Amino acid sequence: MSNSPINTDNSAHTVAVLAVQGAFLEHRLMLEKLGARVIELRQARDLEQSFDRLVLPGGESTVQAKLLREQNMLEPLRERISGGMPVLGTCAGLILLAKNVEGNEVNGFGTLDVTVKRNAYGRQLGSFHCDANFGNLGAVPMTFIRAPYIAEVGSNAETLATVGGHVVAARQGNQIGTSFHPELDSDTRIHQLFLNL
Ligand code: GLN
């Protein structure tokens, strides 16, 4: 299996990366390495540019949800996600996509039929790295930072990856959510999979 896809032309894709807070730069660099165009979303007028997919990066989901609401980006983006625009949410981004968040009111998009538990690995195991199978990609490197896990996968979503008995990635149509940070490793296959949606 090829780590850096050859013969894949991603130049037709424009990816909007949510850039109100968190680790958006690493996504940008990885997507540009794959040849995609990238724009950053900070305020409502950024939505006027044309883009065909969305990345929700890691960071602090409560802060991101608050800023999305304050900047009037939450509803327009929710509509586009509901309408089928491909979206990749990593860590806090997964929490923003989740329909349910255990014990918390994050009030993000709520479009992905999963229940997530925030900071699920506790202090001891706050950050860790492993390799595990992801969909039909085989084993991919996974970096977890104060990560959530998916406590429940609803009937509209499917499990993509499991680590230590916990679901760490799920998909529903064109929405992919991961507990971990694929943008922090050099393996580009998850971003390529997202660009292929
Ligand atoms: N702990 C963060 C949250 O709950 C997520 C951590 C991350 O995105 N690396 O929003």
Short mmCIF file of C-alpha atoms and ligand atoms in Angstrom, two decimals:
data_model
loop_
_atom_site.label_atom_id
_atom_site.label_comp_id
_atom_site.label_asym_id
_atom_site.label_seq_id
_atom_site.Cartn_x
_atom_site.Cartn_y
_atom_site.Cartn_z
CA MET A 1 0.00 0.00 0.00
CA SER A 2 1.41 3.36 -1.01
CA ASN A 3 1.94 5.94 1.68
CA SER A 4 2.13 8.89 -0.69
CA PRO A 5 -0.35 8.36 -3.48
CA ILE A 6 1.19 8.74 -6.89
CA ASN A 7 -0.86 9.68 -9.94
CA THR A 8 -3.53 11.28 -7.77
CA ASP A 9 -4.44 14.76 -8.91
CA ASN A 10 -5.99 16.64 -6.02
CA SER A 11 -5.62 20.09 -7.57
CA ALA A 12 -9.33 20.31 -8.37
CA HIS A 13 -10.22 20.23 -4.67
CA THR A 14 -10.50 23.26 -2.43
CA VAL A 15 -10.55 22.34 1.22
CA ALA A 16 -11.77 24.80 3.84
CA VAL A 17 -9.95 24.30 7.13
CA LEU A 18 -11.66 25.71 10.19
CA ALA A 19 -9.08 28.09 11.63
CA VAL A 20 -10.79 29.76 14.59
CA GLN A 21 -8.65 27.83 17.09
CA GLY A 22 -6.46 24.75 17.38
CA ALA A 23 -4.18 22.69 15.16
CA PHE A 24 -5.31 23.80 11.70
CA LEU A 25 -1.87 24.51 10.22
CA GLU A 26 -0.80 20.84 10.17
CA HIS A 27 -3.91 19.93 8.18
CA ARG A 28 -3.20 22.74 5.75
CA LEU A 29 0.38 21.55 5.20
CA MET A 30 -0.66 17.94 4.67
CA LEU A 31 -3.45 18.85 2.23
CA GLU A 32 -1.13 21.14 0.27
CA LYS A 33 1.47 18.39 0.16
CA LEU A 34 -1.22 16.27 -1.51
CA GLY A 35 -1.79 19.03 -4.04
CA ALA A 36 -5.14 20.34 -2.83
CA ARG A 37 -6.03 24.04 -2.57
CA VAL A 38 -6.66 25.15 1.01
CA ILE A 39 -8.52 28.12 2.44
CA GLU A 40 -8.96 29.00 6.11
CA LEU A 41 -12.29 29.80 7.75
CA ARG A 42 -12.17 32.43 10.50
CA GLN A 43 -15.31 34.46 9.96
CA ALA A 44 -18.59 34.34 8.06
CA ARG A 45 -17.29 36.21 5.01
CA ASP A 46 -14.70 33.46 4.46
CA LEU A 47 -17.66 31.21 3.58
CA GLU A 48 -18.22 33.26 0.42
CA GLN A 49 -15.18 31.62 -1.19
CA SER A 50 -15.80 28.44 -3.07
CA PHE A 51 -14.77 25.18 -1.41
CA ASP A 52 -15.90 21.60 -1.79
CA ARG A 53 -14.87 20.03 1.52
CA LEU A 54 -14.19 20.89 5.14
CA VAL A 55 -11.64 19.97 7.81
CA LEU A 56 -12.40 20.46 11.50
CA PRO A 57 -9.07 20.33 13.37
CA GLY A 58 -8.12 19.41 16.92
CA GLY A 59 -8.13 21.99 19.66
CA GLU A 60 -10.72 22.82 22.30
CA SER A 61 -14.16 21.81 21.09
CA THR A 62 -16.07 24.06 23.51
CA VAL A 63 -14.07 27.11 22.38
CA GLN A 64 -14.42 26.17 18.71
CA ALA A 65 -18.20 25.73 19.04
CA LYS A 66 -18.52 29.09 20.79
CA LEU A 67 -16.47 30.87 18.11
CA LEU A 68 -18.36 29.14 15.29
CA ARG A 69 -21.58 30.42 16.79
CA GLU A 70 -20.26 33.94 17.45
CA GLN A 71 -18.90 34.18 13.91
CA ASN A 72 -22.22 32.98 12.42
CA MET A 73 -20.55 30.01 10.77
CA LEU A 74 -22.21 27.17 12.66
CA GLU A 75 -25.55 27.07 10.84
CA PRO A 76 -24.27 27.64 7.28
CA LEU A 77 -21.62 24.94 7.72
CA ARG A 78 -24.11 22.56 9.36
CA GLU A 79 -26.37 22.96 6.33
CA ARG A 80 -23.55 22.13 3.95
CA ILE A 81 -22.47 19.10 5.99
CA SER A 82 -26.08 17.88 6.13
CA GLY A 83 -26.25 18.43 2.37
CA GLY A 84 -23.39 15.96 1.85
CA MET A 85 -20.25 18.10 1.69
CA PRO A 86 -17.31 15.86 2.69
CA VAL A 87 -15.95 16.66 6.16
CA LEU A 88 -13.02 15.34 8.19
CA GLY A 89 -13.17 16.06 11.91
CA THR A 90 -10.15 15.19 14.05
CA CYS A 91 -10.25 15.07 17.84
CA ALA A 92 -12.08 18.31 18.81
CA GLY A 93 -13.42 18.22 15.25
CA LEU A 94 -14.94 14.80 15.91
CA ILE A 95 -16.58 16.24 19.04
CA LEU A 96 -18.06 19.09 16.96
CA LEU A 97 -19.52 16.56 14.51
CA ALA A 98 -20.90 14.20 17.19
CA LYS A 99 -24.64 14.04 17.69
CA ASN A 100 -24.12 13.38 21.42
CA VAL A 101 -21.35 14.34 23.84
CA GLU A 102 -21.39 12.45 27.13
CA GLY A 103 -21.96 14.71 30.11
CA ASN A 104 -21.20 17.90 28.19
CA GLU A 105 -23.00 20.52 26.23
CA VAL A 106 -20.68 21.31 23.36
CA ASN A 107 -23.43 22.20 20.88
CA GLY A 108 -21.49 21.72 17.71
CA PHE A 109 -22.86 20.45 14.40
CA GLY A 110 -24.41 17.25 15.76
CA THR A 111 -24.49 15.66 12.31
CA LEU A 112 -22.54 12.43 12.95
CA ASP A 113 -24.56 9.70 14.64
CA VAL A 114 -22.14 8.87 17.46
CA THR A 115 -21.81 9.54 21.18
CA VAL A 116 -18.35 10.75 22.19
CA LYS A 117 -16.70 10.96 25.57
CA ARG A 118 -14.30 13.91 25.87
CA ASN A 119 -10.85 13.58 27.46
CA ALA A 120 -11.71 9.93 27.67
CA TYR A 121 -8.25 8.57 28.39
CA GLY A 122 -7.69 10.47 31.63
CA ARG A 123 -4.50 12.15 32.79
CA GLN A 124 -2.17 9.14 32.83
CA LEU A 125 -2.78 8.28 29.21
CA GLY A 126 -3.43 11.86 28.09
CA SER A 127 -1.31 11.48 24.97
CA PHE A 128 -0.14 8.33 23.22
CA HIS A 129 0.73 6.90 19.86
CA CYS A 130 -0.06 3.55 18.24
CA ASP A 131 -0.72 1.86 14.91
CA ALA A 132 -4.12 0.34 14.21
CA ASN A 133 -6.29 -0.68 11.29
CA PHE A 134 -8.41 2.03 9.71
CA GLY A 135 -11.24 1.03 7.38
CA ASN A 136 -9.68 -0.81 4.47
CA LEU A 137 -6.42 1.16 4.60
CA GLY A 138 -4.69 -1.36 6.86
CA ALA A 139 -2.65 -0.12 9.81
CA VAL A 140 -2.14 3.64 10.09
CA PRO A 141 -0.22 5.61 12.74
CA MET A 142 -2.45 7.27 15.31
CA THR A 143 -1.47 10.10 17.65
CA PHE A 144 -3.88 10.83 20.51
CA ILE A 145 -3.78 14.09 22.48
CA ARG A 146 -6.30 14.49 25.32
CA ALA A 147 -8.49 12.56 22.97
CA PRO A 148 -12.14 11.62 23.02
CA TYR A 149 -13.32 8.16 22.10
CA ILE A 150 -16.58 7.10 20.56
CA ALA A 151 -18.63 5.47 23.31
CA GLU A 152 -21.47 4.57 20.96
CA VAL A 153 -21.84 4.30 17.20
CA GLY A 154 -25.42 5.04 16.16
CA SER A 155 -27.28 3.08 13.50
CA ASN A 156 -26.53 5.68 10.80
CA ALA A 157 -22.77 5.54 11.32
CA GLU A 158 -20.14 2.81 10.93
CA THR A 159 -16.97 2.04 12.84
CA LEU A 160 -13.69 2.68 10.99
CA ALA A 161 -11.14 1.98 13.73
CA THR A 162 -10.91 0.53 17.22
CA VAL A 163 -8.04 0.85 19.72
CA GLY A 164 -7.99 -0.98 23.03
CA GLY A 165 -11.65 -1.89 22.75
CA HIS A 166 -12.76 1.69 22.06
CA VAL A 167 -13.98 3.06 18.76
CA VAL A 168 -11.64 5.85 17.63
CA ALA A 169 -12.97 6.59 14.13
CA ALA A 170 -16.37 6.49 12.50
CA ARG A 171 -17.98 7.41 9.24
CA GLN A 172 -21.46 8.41 8.13
CA GLY A 173 -21.74 9.08 4.40
CA ASN A 174 -19.23 11.83 3.63
CA GLN A 175 -18.47 12.57 7.29
CA ILE A 176 -15.36 11.04 8.84
CA GLY A 177 -14.48 11.62 12.48
CA THR A 178 -11.29 10.47 14.21
CA SER A 179 -10.26 10.64 17.88
CA PHE A 180 -6.65 10.92 16.82
CA HIS A 181 -4.62 13.37 14.71
CA PRO A 182 -3.74 11.97 11.26
CA GLU A 183 -2.24 15.39 10.37
CA LEU A 184 0.56 14.90 12.93
CA ASP A 185 2.03 11.80 11.29
CA SER A 186 3.59 11.62 7.85
CA ASP A 187 1.12 9.03 6.55
CA THR A 188 -1.21 10.84 4.17
CA ARG A 189 -3.69 8.05 3.44
CA ILE A 190 -6.53 9.30 5.63
CA HIS A 191 -6.34 12.77 4.06
CA GLN A 192 -6.26 11.16 0.63
CA LEU A 193 -9.29 9.05 1.50
CA PHE A 194 -11.04 12.27 2.53
CA LEU A 195 -10.04 13.96 -0.75
CA ASN A 196 -11.46 10.98 -2.64
CA LEU A 197 -14.93 11.33 -1.05
N1 GLN B 1 -9.78 17.65 24.76
C1 GLN B 1 -10.21 18.42 23.62
C2 GLN B 1 -11.71 18.69 23.66
O1 GLN B 1 -12.39 18.12 24.44
C3 GLN B 1 -9.84 17.72 22.35
C4 GLN B 1 -8.34 17.55 22.27
C5 GLN B 1 -7.76 17.70 20.88
O2 GLN B 1 -8.44 18.14 19.94
N2 GLN B 1 -6.50 17.39 20.77
O3 GLN B 1 -12.19 19.48 22.89
#
